Amino acid sequence: MLPLHPFRPRSLSLLQGYSRQRFIADLGAGFTVGIVALPLAIAFAIASGVKPEQGIFTAIIAGFLISALGGSSVQIGGPAGAFIVVIYGIVQRYGLANLLIASMLAGCLLTVMGALRLGAWVRYIPVSIVIGFTNGIAVLIGLSQLKDFLGLPIAHMPADFFSQIHLIAQHLGQINPMALLVGSACVAIVSLWPKTYAMERGALAWRARLRHSMALLPGTVIALVAATLACYGLDLPLETIGSRFGGIPQALPSFAWPSFSWTGVKQLLMPTLTLTLLGAIESLLCARVADKLSEQPRHDPNQELMAQGIANLLTPLFGGIPATGTIARTVTNVRAGASSPVAGMVHALVLLIIVLVAAPLAAHIPLAALAGILLVVAWNMGEWHEFARLRHFSLPYRTILLGTFGLTVIFDLMIAVEAGLVLACLFFIYRMSTLFTVQVLPSQGLPPGTRALKLFGSLFFAAVGKVEGLSQALQAGEHTLVLDMHMLISMDSSGLDALLQLQRSLQKQGQTLLLCGLNEQPASLIQRGGLAEALGPQGIHGDFTQWLASAKAASL
């Protein structure tokens, strides 16, 4: 029976050696991340097609649970940019209630994956697939924000890529110059504002100290506050959170069980798998980034998956959307001095206090400002330099990356990942089959009537064609075929069947097959598969050199 992974949240380690200094550092980091998370949570929710408070409630509930129960010391969880396109598509096709159910089902799957110790398997997804769908999602996020960034009078944006482009092109003559100006200003502020994670350490000149002081307030907050004050004070003709959603409620999230039906659940298989796979990949990639930046112990991938699962199972009960690890907020958390999950829990409490105190102010936030912020998020999410580096890589790598990117943009993330994995497997199989070779050994020194071949690599189903024709390798007067297999590292049942067929063909022709130098795995399969019995006691030898010496001695 497969042993289950023990449930050991990293926060339990706080009981050992947690000091007042660490708590103060975590408190400061949590406050910083909470401020950073506020505009992103609102922007991600609106871009996903749900109400802004759902993003904030997700950051509060899921963010607290992921930090409290996770396997990383410094990872911050919440709504993520990678989920925007997926959530928007699910809401458009299946409705909000089914999104909440799919999120809960994905939470169950993530919990089971962690309990069954499948966290390490997520790392085996090829990097070309990860880069492909990440860049594809970034393109879709950027495209989805053009409506509000340009102030286009479009009531409803479709989920399809080409339909979005067509609809935006139809309304380009109706651009709101003020929305474009505000959105562009936000892009400039967020891009050019000093970043804490880019700051130098140690003794600094006054200009560097000034930049340090400025970086304490994130550029996203500065852009959001400036745009909101301008919109409210100058009465700019811009659509705001208040005009579209009626503002953000100044209250705690309430428990509500989503409407449930088995008929609806049957349609949610692919959305659930998409949320599960994306959540697992994003959270564990984020945790690995945190490990590189932080001096804290490495994360536990299985515990992290269980925490992500529990968070996604419970958050929808309070109206929240899918959540995962978030790289930007995690990096900010590490750079701000976080040393334990307390920082993540503090960040959730800071968001809760902001909602209870200042929620009415959010009604004046212009949507063009949020669109500008998300355009920067989309740009930073994409690894665009990888396209320029493609010429340095092999054709399989380029095909997988570009194929995954194109399918993500045009069709669907799950289709893209599935196709990418199939392509990766096919290319891997082809590559492994080319590594299997058969080399003819020199005939000098061999006993009369003998032909010797050496096998290299792995004899599996894609390489058996190189063995099937060996029965015709013996020339006139040759009665024995010797296979030196000490360089054969593995063999599958198809390889075994090919050797059985070779032995039978040679036997019908009155010829003999001998095997030498078997490694452990091929030797075990040959014994269990009946080939050893068919060859007889003299058909298998320990070493080709020893066999050759004994064969020469016998011929004298």
Coordinates of C-alpha atoms in Angstrom, one line a residue:
M1 CA 0.0 0.0 0.0
L2 CA 1.3 3.5 -0.9
P3 CA 2.2 5.4 2.2
L4 CA 0.5 8.7 2.7
H5 CA 2.5 11.9 3.2
P6 CA 2.2 13.1 6.8
F7 CA 0.3 16.4 7.3
R8 CA 3.1 18.7 8.7
P9 CA 2.6 22.4 8.0
R10 CA 5.8 24.4 8.0
S11 CA 4.2 26.8 10.5
L12 CA 4.6 24.1 13.2
S13 CA 8.3 24.8 13.1
L14 CA 7.6 28.2 14.7
L15 CA 7.4 26.5 18.0
Q16 CA 11.2 25.9 17.8
G17 CA 13.4 29.0 18.1
Y18 CA 10.9 31.7 17.0
S19 CA 12.2 35.0 18.4
R20 CA 10.8 38.5 18.9
Q21 CA 13.2 39.8 16.2
R22 CA 11.8 37.3 13.7
F23 CA 8.2 38.3 14.6
I24 CA 9.0 42.0 14.0
A25 CA 10.5 41.2 10.6
D26 CA 7.6 39.0 9.6
L27 CA 5.2 41.7 10.8
G28 CA 6.8 44.3 8.6
A29 CA 7.0 41.9 5.6
G30 CA 3.4 40.9 6.0
F31 CA 2.3 44.6 6.1
T32 CA 4.3 45.3 2.9
V33 CA 2.9 42.3 1.0
G34 CA -0.7 43.2 2.2
I35 CA -0.4 46.6 0.6
V36 CA 1.1 45.1 -2.6
A37 CA -1.7 42.4 -2.8
L38 CA -4.6 44.8 -2.5
P39 CA -4.6 46.3 -6.1
L40 CA -3.6 43.0 -7.6
A41 CA -6.4 41.1 -5.9
I42 CA -8.9 43.6 -7.2
A43 CA -7.4 43.7 -10.7
F44 CA -7.2 39.9 -11.0
A45 CA -10.8 39.5 -9.9
I46 CA -12.2 42.0 -12.4
A47 CA -10.1 40.6 -15.2
S48 CA -11.4 37.1 -14.3
G49 CA -15.0 38.3 -14.8
V50 CA -16.0 38.2 -11.2
K51 CA -16.6 41.0 -8.6
P52 CA -13.6 42.8 -7.1
E53 CA -14.4 41.7 -3.5
Q54 CA -14.1 38.1 -4.6
G55 CA -10.4 38.7 -5.3
I56 CA -9.9 40.3 -2.0
F57 CA -11.7 37.6 -0.1
T58 CA -9.6 35.0 -1.9
A59 CA -6.4 36.8 -0.9
I60 CA -7.6 37.0 2.7
I61 CA -8.9 33.4 3.2
A62 CA -6.7 31.4 0.8
G63 CA -3.7 33.6 1.6
F64 CA -4.0 32.8 5.3
L65 CA -4.6 29.1 4.8
I66 CA -1.8 28.6 2.4
S67 CA 0.7 30.3 4.7
A68 CA -0.7 28.5 7.8
L69 CA -0.9 25.0 6.4
G70 CA 1.7 25.1 3.5
G71 CA 5.1 23.5 3.1
S72 CA 7.0 26.7 2.4
S73 CA 8.3 29.2 4.9
V74 CA 7.8 32.4 2.8
Q75 CA 5.3 31.6 0.0
I76 CA 2.3 34.0 -0.4
G77 CA -0.9 32.5 -1.8
G78 CA -3.9 34.2 -3.4
P79 CA -5.5 35.0 -6.7
A80 CA -2.9 34.7 -9.5
G81 CA -2.5 36.2 -12.9
A82 CA -2.1 32.8 -14.5
F83 CA -5.7 31.9 -13.4
I84 CA -7.3 35.0 -15.1
V85 CA -7.8 33.5 -18.5
V86 CA -8.9 30.1 -17.2
I87 CA -11.4 31.6 -14.7
Y88 CA -12.8 34.0 -17.3
G89 CA -13.4 31.1 -19.7
I90 CA -15.1 28.9 -17.0
V91 CA -17.4 31.8 -15.9
Q92 CA -18.4 32.5 -19.5
R93 CA -19.1 28.8 -20.4
Y94 CA -20.4 27.3 -17.1
G95 CA -21.3 30.2 -14.9
L96 CA -20.0 31.5 -11.5
A97 CA -21.6 28.7 -9.4
N98 CA -19.9 26.0 -11.5
L99 CA -16.6 27.9 -11.2
L100 CA -16.8 27.7 -7.4
I101 CA -17.6 23.9 -7.7
A102 CA -14.7 23.3 -10.1
S103 CA -12.4 25.2 -7.7
M104 CA -13.6 23.0 -4.8
L105 CA -13.1 19.8 -6.9
A106 CA -9.7 21.0 -7.9
G107 CA -8.9 21.6 -4.2
C108 CA -9.9 17.9 -3.4
L109 CA -7.6 16.7 -6.2
L110 CA -4.7 18.9 -5.0
T111 CA -5.1 17.5 -1.5
V112 CA -5.1 14.0 -2.7
M113 CA -2.0 14.6 -4.9
G114 CA -0.1 15.9 -1.9
A115 CA -1.2 13.1 0.3
L116 CA -0.1 10.5 -2.3
R117 CA 3.3 12.2 -2.6
L118 CA 2.8 13.4 -6.2
G119 CA 4.4 16.8 -5.6
A120 CA 7.7 15.8 -7.1
W121 CA 6.0 14.6 -10.3
V122 CA 4.9 18.1 -11.2
R123 CA 8.5 19.0 -11.6
Y124 CA 8.8 16.6 -14.5
I125 CA 6.8 18.7 -16.8
P126 CA 9.2 20.0 -19.5
V127 CA 10.3 23.6 -19.1
S128 CA 9.4 24.2 -22.7
I129 CA 5.7 23.5 -21.9
V130 CA 5.8 25.8 -18.8
I131 CA 7.3 28.7 -20.8
G132 CA 4.9 28.1 -23.7
F133 CA 1.7 28.3 -21.6
T134 CA 3.0 31.0 -19.4
N135 CA 3.7 33.3 -22.3
G136 CA 0.4 32.3 -23.9
I137 CA -1.5 33.3 -20.7
A138 CA 0.4 36.6 -20.6
V139 CA -0.7 37.4 -24.1
L140 CA -4.3 36.6 -23.3
I141 CA -4.2 38.7 -20.1
G142 CA -2.8 41.7 -22.0
L143 CA -5.4 41.3 -24.7
S144 CA -8.3 41.1 -22.2
Q145 CA -7.2 44.4 -20.6
L146 CA -7.2 46.5 -23.9
K147 CA -11.0 47.1 -23.5
D148 CA -10.6 49.0 -20.2
F149 CA -7.2 50.4 -21.0
L150 CA -8.5 52.1 -24.2
G151 CA -11.9 52.8 -22.6
L152 CA -13.8 51.0 -25.3
P153 CA -17.6 50.8 -24.9
I154 CA -17.8 47.1 -25.0
A155 CA -20.4 45.6 -22.7
H156 CA -19.2 42.0 -22.8
M157 CA -15.9 40.5 -23.9
P158 CA -16.0 37.0 -25.4
A159 CA -13.6 34.3 -24.2
D160 CA -12.3 33.4 -27.7
F161 CA -9.0 34.9 -28.8
F162 CA -10.1 35.8 -32.4
S163 CA -13.5 37.0 -31.2
Q164 CA -11.7 39.4 -28.8
I165 CA -9.4 40.7 -31.5
H166 CA -12.4 41.2 -33.9
L167 CA -14.5 43.0 -31.3
I168 CA -11.6 45.3 -30.2
A169 CA -10.8 46.1 -33.8
Q170 CA -14.4 47.1 -34.5
H171 CA -14.4 49.6 -31.6
L172 CA -10.9 51.2 -32.1
G173 CA -12.6 54.3 -33.4
Q174 CA -14.3 54.8 -30.0
I175 CA -11.2 55.1 -27.8
N176 CA -11.6 57.2 -24.7
P177 CA -8.4 59.4 -24.7
M178 CA -8.7 60.0 -20.9
A179 CA -8.8 56.3 -20.2
L180 CA -5.7 55.8 -22.4
L181 CA -3.9 58.6 -20.7
V182 CA -4.7 57.3 -17.2
G183 CA -3.8 53.7 -18.1
S184 CA -0.6 54.8 -19.8
A185 CA 0.4 56.8 -16.7
C186 CA -0.2 53.8 -14.5
V187 CA 2.0 51.6 -16.8
A188 CA 4.8 54.2 -16.6
I189 CA 4.5 54.5 -12.8
V190 CA 4.5 50.8 -12.1
S191 CA 7.3 50.2 -14.6
L192 CA 9.6 53.0 -13.4
W193 CA 8.9 53.1 -9.7
P194 CA 11.8 51.7 -7.6
K195 CA 11.4 48.1 -6.6
T196 CA 12.4 46.8 -3.2
Y197 CA 13.8 43.6 -4.7
A198 CA 16.1 45.6 -7.0
M199 CA 17.6 47.7 -4.2
E200 CA 21.3 47.4 -3.3
R201 CA 22.4 46.5 0.2
G202 CA 24.8 48.1 2.6
A203 CA 25.9 51.8 2.9
L204 CA 24.2 53.9 0.3
A205 CA 24.4 57.5 -1.1
W206 CA 21.5 59.9 -0.5
R207 CA 20.0 59.1 -3.9
A208 CA 20.0 55.4 -3.2
R209 CA 18.5 56.0 0.2
L210 CA 15.8 58.1 -1.4
R211 CA 15.0 55.3 -3.8
H212 CA 14.9 52.9 -0.9
S213 CA 12.4 55.1 0.9
M214 CA 10.3 55.3 -2.3
A215 CA 10.3 51.6 -2.8
L216 CA 8.7 51.0 0.6
L217 CA 5.4 52.0 -1.1
P218 CA 4.9 49.7 -4.2
G219 CA 4.4 51.3 -7.6
T220 CA 1.1 49.6 -8.0
V221 CA -0.3 51.3 -4.9
I222 CA 1.1 54.7 -6.0
A223 CA -0.4 54.3 -9.4
L224 CA -3.8 53.2 -8.0
V225 CA -4.0 56.0 -5.5
A226 CA -2.9 58.7 -8.0
A227 CA -5.4 57.5 -10.6
T228 CA -8.2 57.3 -8.1
L229 CA -7.5 60.9 -6.7
A230 CA -7.3 62.2 -10.2
C231 CA -10.5 60.5 -11.3
Y232 CA -12.4 61.7 -8.1
G233 CA -11.0 65.2 -7.8
L234 CA -11.2 66.1 -11.5
D235 CA -14.4 64.2 -12.2
L236 CA -12.8 62.4 -15.2
P237 CA -15.1 60.6 -17.6
L238 CA -13.9 57.1 -16.7
E239 CA -15.6 53.9 -15.7
T240 CA -14.9 53.0 -12.1
I241 CA -15.4 50.0 -9.8
G242 CA -18.4 51.8 -8.4
S243 CA -20.0 52.5 -11.7
R244 CA -19.6 48.9 -12.9
F245 CA -19.9 46.9 -9.6
G246 CA -21.4 49.3 -7.1
G247 CA -18.2 49.3 -5.0
I248 CA -16.8 46.8 -2.5
P249 CA -18.9 45.7 0.6
Q250 CA -17.4 46.9 3.9
A251 CA -18.1 43.5 5.6
L252 CA -16.7 40.1 6.3
P253 CA -17.3 37.4 3.6
S254 CA -20.3 35.3 4.4
F255 CA -20.6 31.5 4.1
A256 CA -22.7 30.3 1.2
W257 CA -22.9 26.8 -0.3
P258 CA -22.8 27.0 -4.1
S259 CA -25.7 25.5 -6.0
F260 CA -24.8 21.9 -6.8
S261 CA -26.1 19.4 -9.3
W262 CA -24.6 16.2 -10.7
T263 CA -25.5 17.2 -14.2
G264 CA -23.4 20.3 -13.9
V265 CA -20.5 18.5 -12.2
K266 CA -20.2 16.1 -15.2
Q267 CA -19.4 19.0 -17.4
L268 CA -16.6 20.3 -15.1
L269 CA -14.1 17.5 -15.7
M270 CA -11.8 19.6 -18.0
P271 CA -12.1 22.8 -16.0
T272 CA -11.3 21.0 -12.8
L273 CA -8.3 19.3 -14.3
T274 CA -7.1 22.6 -15.7
L275 CA -7.4 24.4 -12.4
T276 CA -5.7 21.4 -10.6
L277 CA -2.7 21.2 -13.0
L278 CA -2.2 25.0 -13.2
G279 CA -2.5 25.4 -9.5
A280 CA 0.0 22.6 -8.8
I281 CA 2.5 24.0 -11.4
E282 CA 2.2 27.6 -10.3
S283 CA 2.5 26.9 -6.6
L284 CA 5.5 24.6 -6.8
L285 CA 7.3 26.8 -9.3
C286 CA 6.7 29.7 -7.0
A287 CA 8.0 27.7 -4.0
R288 CA 11.1 26.8 -5.9
V289 CA 11.7 30.5 -6.7
A290 CA 11.3 31.3 -3.0
D291 CA 13.8 28.6 -2.1
K292 CA 16.5 30.2 -4.3
L293 CA 15.8 33.7 -2.8
S294 CA 15.4 32.7 0.9
E295 CA 17.8 31.2 3.4
Q296 CA 14.9 29.2 5.0
P297 CA 14.7 25.4 4.6
R298 CA 13.5 24.1 1.3
H299 CA 9.8 23.7 0.8
D300 CA 7.9 20.4 1.1
P301 CA 6.1 20.0 -2.2
N302 CA 3.5 17.5 -1.0
Q303 CA 2.6 19.6 2.1
E304 CA 2.3 22.6 -0.2
L305 CA -0.1 20.8 -2.5
M306 CA -2.2 19.8 0.5
A307 CA -2.4 23.4 1.7
Q308 CA -3.3 24.6 -1.8
G309 CA -6.0 22.0 -1.9
I310 CA -7.5 22.9 1.4
A311 CA -7.5 26.6 0.5
N312 CA -9.2 26.0 -2.8
L313 CA -11.7 23.7 -1.1
L314 CA -12.8 26.2 1.6
T315 CA -12.3 29.6 -0.1
P316 CA -15.2 29.1 -2.6
L317 CA -17.6 28.6 0.3
F318 CA -17.1 32.3 1.0
G319 CA -17.4 33.4 -2.6
G320 CA -13.6 33.2 -3.4
I321 CA -12.0 32.2 -6.6
P322 CA -9.2 29.7 -7.3
A323 CA -5.9 30.5 -5.6
T324 CA -2.3 29.4 -5.8
G325 CA 1.2 30.6 -5.0
T326 CA 2.0 34.0 -6.4
I327 CA 5.6 34.8 -7.5
A328 CA 5.5 38.6 -7.4
R329 CA 4.1 38.7 -3.8
T330 CA 6.3 35.9 -2.7
V331 CA 9.4 37.7 -4.0
T332 CA 8.3 40.9 -2.2
N333 CA 7.7 38.9 1.0
V334 CA 11.3 37.5 0.9
R335 CA 12.9 40.9 0.0
A336 CA 10.9 42.5 2.8
G337 CA 12.6 40.2 5.3
A338 CA 10.1 37.4 5.9
S339 CA 11.4 34.4 7.7
S340 CA 8.3 32.3 8.4
P341 CA 4.7 31.7 7.4
V342 CA 3.7 34.4 10.0
A343 CA 4.4 37.0 7.3
G344 CA 1.8 35.4 5.0
M345 CA -0.8 35.3 7.7
V346 CA -0.2 38.9 8.6
H347 CA -0.6 39.9 4.9
A348 CA -4.1 38.3 5.0
L349 CA -5.0 40.1 8.2
V350 CA -3.8 43.4 6.8
L351 CA -6.1 42.9 3.8
L352 CA -9.0 42.1 6.1
I353 CA -8.4 45.3 8.1
I354 CA -8.3 47.4 4.8
V355 CA -11.6 45.9 3.7
L356 CA -13.3 46.7 7.0
V357 CA -11.9 50.2 7.2
A358 CA -11.5 51.6 3.7
A359 CA -13.6 49.5 1.3
P360 CA -15.9 52.4 0.3
L361 CA -12.9 54.3 -1.2
A362 CA -12.4 51.5 -3.7
A363 CA -15.6 52.6 -5.6
H364 CA -13.6 55.5 -7.1
I365 CA -10.8 53.4 -8.6
P366 CA -10.8 53.8 -12.4
L367 CA -10.8 50.5 -14.4
A368 CA -8.3 52.0 -16.8
A369 CA -5.8 52.2 -13.9
L370 CA -6.3 48.5 -13.1
A371 CA -5.9 47.6 -16.7
G372 CA -2.6 49.5 -16.9
I373 CA -1.4 47.6 -13.8
L374 CA -2.4 44.2 -15.3
L375 CA -0.6 45.1 -18.6
V376 CA 2.6 45.4 -16.6
V377 CA 1.8 42.2 -14.7
A378 CA 1.3 40.4 -18.1
W379 CA 4.5 41.7 -19.5
N380 CA 6.5 40.7 -16.4
M381 CA 4.8 37.2 -16.4
G382 CA 6.0 36.4 -19.9
E383 CA 9.5 35.1 -20.6
W384 CA 9.8 36.9 -23.9
H385 CA 13.6 36.4 -24.1
E386 CA 13.0 32.7 -24.6
F387 CA 11.6 33.4 -28.1
A388 CA 14.9 35.1 -29.1
R389 CA 16.9 32.1 -27.7
L390 CA 14.9 29.5 -29.6
R391 CA 17.5 29.4 -32.4
H392 CA 20.0 28.0 -29.9
F393 CA 17.8 25.0 -29.1
S394 CA 16.8 21.8 -30.9
L395 CA 13.8 21.4 -33.2
P396 CA 11.8 19.4 -30.6
Y397 CA 12.3 22.1 -28.0
R398 CA 11.2 24.8 -30.4
T399 CA 8.2 22.8 -31.6
I400 CA 7.0 22.1 -28.1
L401 CA 7.4 25.7 -26.8
L402 CA 5.8 27.3 -29.8
G403 CA 3.1 24.7 -30.1
T404 CA 2.1 25.1 -26.4
F405 CA 2.2 28.9 -26.8
G406 CA 0.0 28.8 -29.9
L407 CA -2.5 26.3 -28.5
T408 CA -2.8 28.3 -25.2
V409 CA -3.6 31.5 -27.1
I410 CA -5.9 30.1 -29.7
F411 CA -7.6 27.2 -27.9
D412 CA -7.3 26.3 -24.3
L413 CA -4.6 25.8 -21.6
M414 CA -5.5 22.2 -20.9
I415 CA -5.4 21.4 -24.6
A416 CA -2.1 23.1 -24.9
V417 CA -0.5 21.3 -22.0
E418 CA -1.9 17.9 -23.2
A419 CA -0.6 18.5 -26.7
G420 CA 2.8 19.7 -25.3
L421 CA 3.1 16.6 -23.1
V422 CA 2.2 14.3 -26.1
L423 CA 4.8 16.1 -28.3
A424 CA 7.4 15.9 -25.5
C425 CA 6.8 12.2 -25.1
L426 CA 7.0 11.5 -28.9
F427 CA 10.2 13.5 -29.3
F428 CA 11.7 11.7 -26.2
I429 CA 10.7 8.3 -27.6
Y430 CA 12.3 9.2 -31.0
R431 CA 15.4 10.5 -29.3
M432 CA 15.8 7.4 -27.2
S433 CA 15.2 5.1 -30.2
T434 CA 18.1 6.8 -32.1
L435 CA 20.4 6.2 -29.1
F436 CA 19.9 2.4 -29.5
T437 CA 22.5 1.1 -31.9
V438 CA 23.8 -2.2 -33.1
Q439 CA 27.5 -2.4 -33.9
V440 CA 29.2 -5.2 -35.9
L441 CA 32.3 -6.5 -34.1
P442 CA 35.4 -7.4 -36.1
S443 CA 35.4 -11.0 -37.3
Q444 CA 39.1 -11.4 -36.7
G445 CA 39.6 -13.6 -33.6
L446 CA 36.1 -15.1 -33.6
P447 CA 35.5 -18.8 -33.9
P448 CA 34.8 -19.9 -37.5
G449 CA 31.1 -19.5 -38.5
T450 CA 30.4 -16.9 -35.8
R451 CA 29.1 -13.3 -36.2
A452 CA 29.2 -11.0 -33.1
L453 CA 27.2 -7.8 -32.6
K454 CA 27.2 -5.3 -29.7
L455 CA 24.0 -3.6 -28.5
F456 CA 24.1 -0.1 -27.1
G457 CA 21.4 1.9 -25.2
S458 CA 17.8 0.8 -24.4
L459 CA 15.9 -1.9 -26.3
F460 CA 12.3 -0.8 -26.1
F461 CA 9.2 -0.7 -28.4
A462 CA 10.5 2.2 -30.5
A463 CA 13.9 0.5 -31.2
V464 CA 12.9 -3.1 -31.9
G465 CA 13.0 -2.5 -35.6
K466 CA 16.8 -2.5 -35.4
V467 CA 16.7 -6.1 -33.9
E468 CA 14.0 -7.7 -36.0
G469 CA 16.1 -8.0 -39.1
L470 CA 19.2 -9.5 -37.4
S471 CA 18.1 -13.0 -38.4
Q472 CA 19.3 -12.1 -41.9
A473 CA 22.6 -10.8 -40.6
L474 CA 24.4 -14.2 -40.8
Q475 CA 26.1 -14.8 -44.0
A476 CA 26.7 -18.1 -45.8
G477 CA 28.7 -20.5 -43.6
E478 CA 27.9 -18.7 -40.4
H479 CA 25.9 -20.6 -37.8
T480 CA 26.1 -18.6 -34.6
L481 CA 25.0 -15.1 -33.7
V482 CA 26.5 -13.6 -30.5
L483 CA 25.0 -10.5 -29.0
D484 CA 27.3 -8.6 -26.6
M485 CA 24.8 -6.8 -24.3
H486 CA 27.0 -5.3 -21.6
M487 CA 26.2 -1.8 -23.0
L488 CA 22.4 -2.5 -23.0
I489 CA 21.1 -0.7 -20.0
S490 CA 17.4 -1.6 -20.1
M491 CA 14.9 -3.5 -22.1
D492 CA 11.1 -3.7 -22.1
S493 CA 8.6 -6.4 -23.0
S494 CA 8.7 -5.4 -26.7
G495 CA 12.4 -5.8 -26.7
L496 CA 12.1 -9.2 -25.1
D497 CA 9.6 -10.2 -27.7
A498 CA 11.9 -9.1 -30.5
L499 CA 14.7 -11.2 -29.1
L500 CA 12.4 -14.2 -28.8
Q501 CA 11.4 -13.8 -32.4
L502 CA 15.1 -13.5 -33.4
Q503 CA 15.8 -16.7 -31.5
R504 CA 13.0 -18.6 -33.2
S505 CA 13.9 -17.4 -36.6
L506 CA 17.6 -18.5 -36.1
Q507 CA 16.5 -21.8 -34.7
K508 CA 14.3 -22.5 -37.8
Q509 CA 17.4 -21.8 -40.0
G510 CA 19.5 -24.2 -37.9
Q511 CA 21.4 -21.4 -36.3
T512 CA 22.2 -20.5 -32.7
L513 CA 21.7 -17.3 -30.7
L514 CA 24.1 -16.5 -27.8
L515 CA 23.8 -13.6 -25.3
C516 CA 26.7 -12.2 -23.3
G517 CA 27.2 -9.6 -20.6
L518 CA 23.7 -9.1 -19.5
N519 CA 23.0 -6.3 -17.0
E520 CA 20.6 -6.8 -14.1
Q521 CA 17.4 -5.5 -15.6
P522 CA 17.6 -7.2 -19.0
A523 CA 18.8 -10.4 -17.3
S524 CA 15.8 -10.4 -15.0
L525 CA 13.3 -9.9 -17.8
I526 CA 15.0 -12.6 -20.0
Q527 CA 14.7 -15.0 -17.1
R528 CA 11.0 -14.2 -16.4
G529 CA 10.0 -13.9 -20.0
G530 CA 11.1 -17.4 -21.1
L531 CA 14.0 -16.5 -23.4
A532 CA 16.6 -18.0 -21.0
E533 CA 14.8 -21.3 -21.2
A534 CA 14.5 -21.1 -24.9
L535 CA 18.2 -20.4 -25.3
G536 CA 19.2 -23.3 -23.0
P537 CA 22.0 -23.6 -20.4
Q538 CA 24.7 -22.7 -23.0
G539 CA 22.8 -19.7 -24.5
I540 CA 23.8 -17.1 -21.9
H541 CA 27.3 -16.2 -20.8
G542 CA 28.6 -13.8 -18.2
D543 CA 31.1 -11.8 -20.3
F544 CA 31.9 -11.6 -24.0
T545 CA 35.7 -11.8 -23.5
Q546 CA 35.4 -14.8 -21.3
W547 CA 33.0 -16.5 -23.8
L548 CA 35.4 -15.7 -26.6
A549 CA 38.4 -17.2 -24.7
S550 CA 36.4 -20.4 -23.9
A551 CA 35.2 -20.7 -27.4
K552 CA 38.7 -20.5 -28.8
A553 CA 39.9 -23.0 -26.3
A554 CA 37.1 -25.4 -27.2
S555 CA 37.9 -25.1 -30.9
L556 CA 41.6 -26.2 -30.4

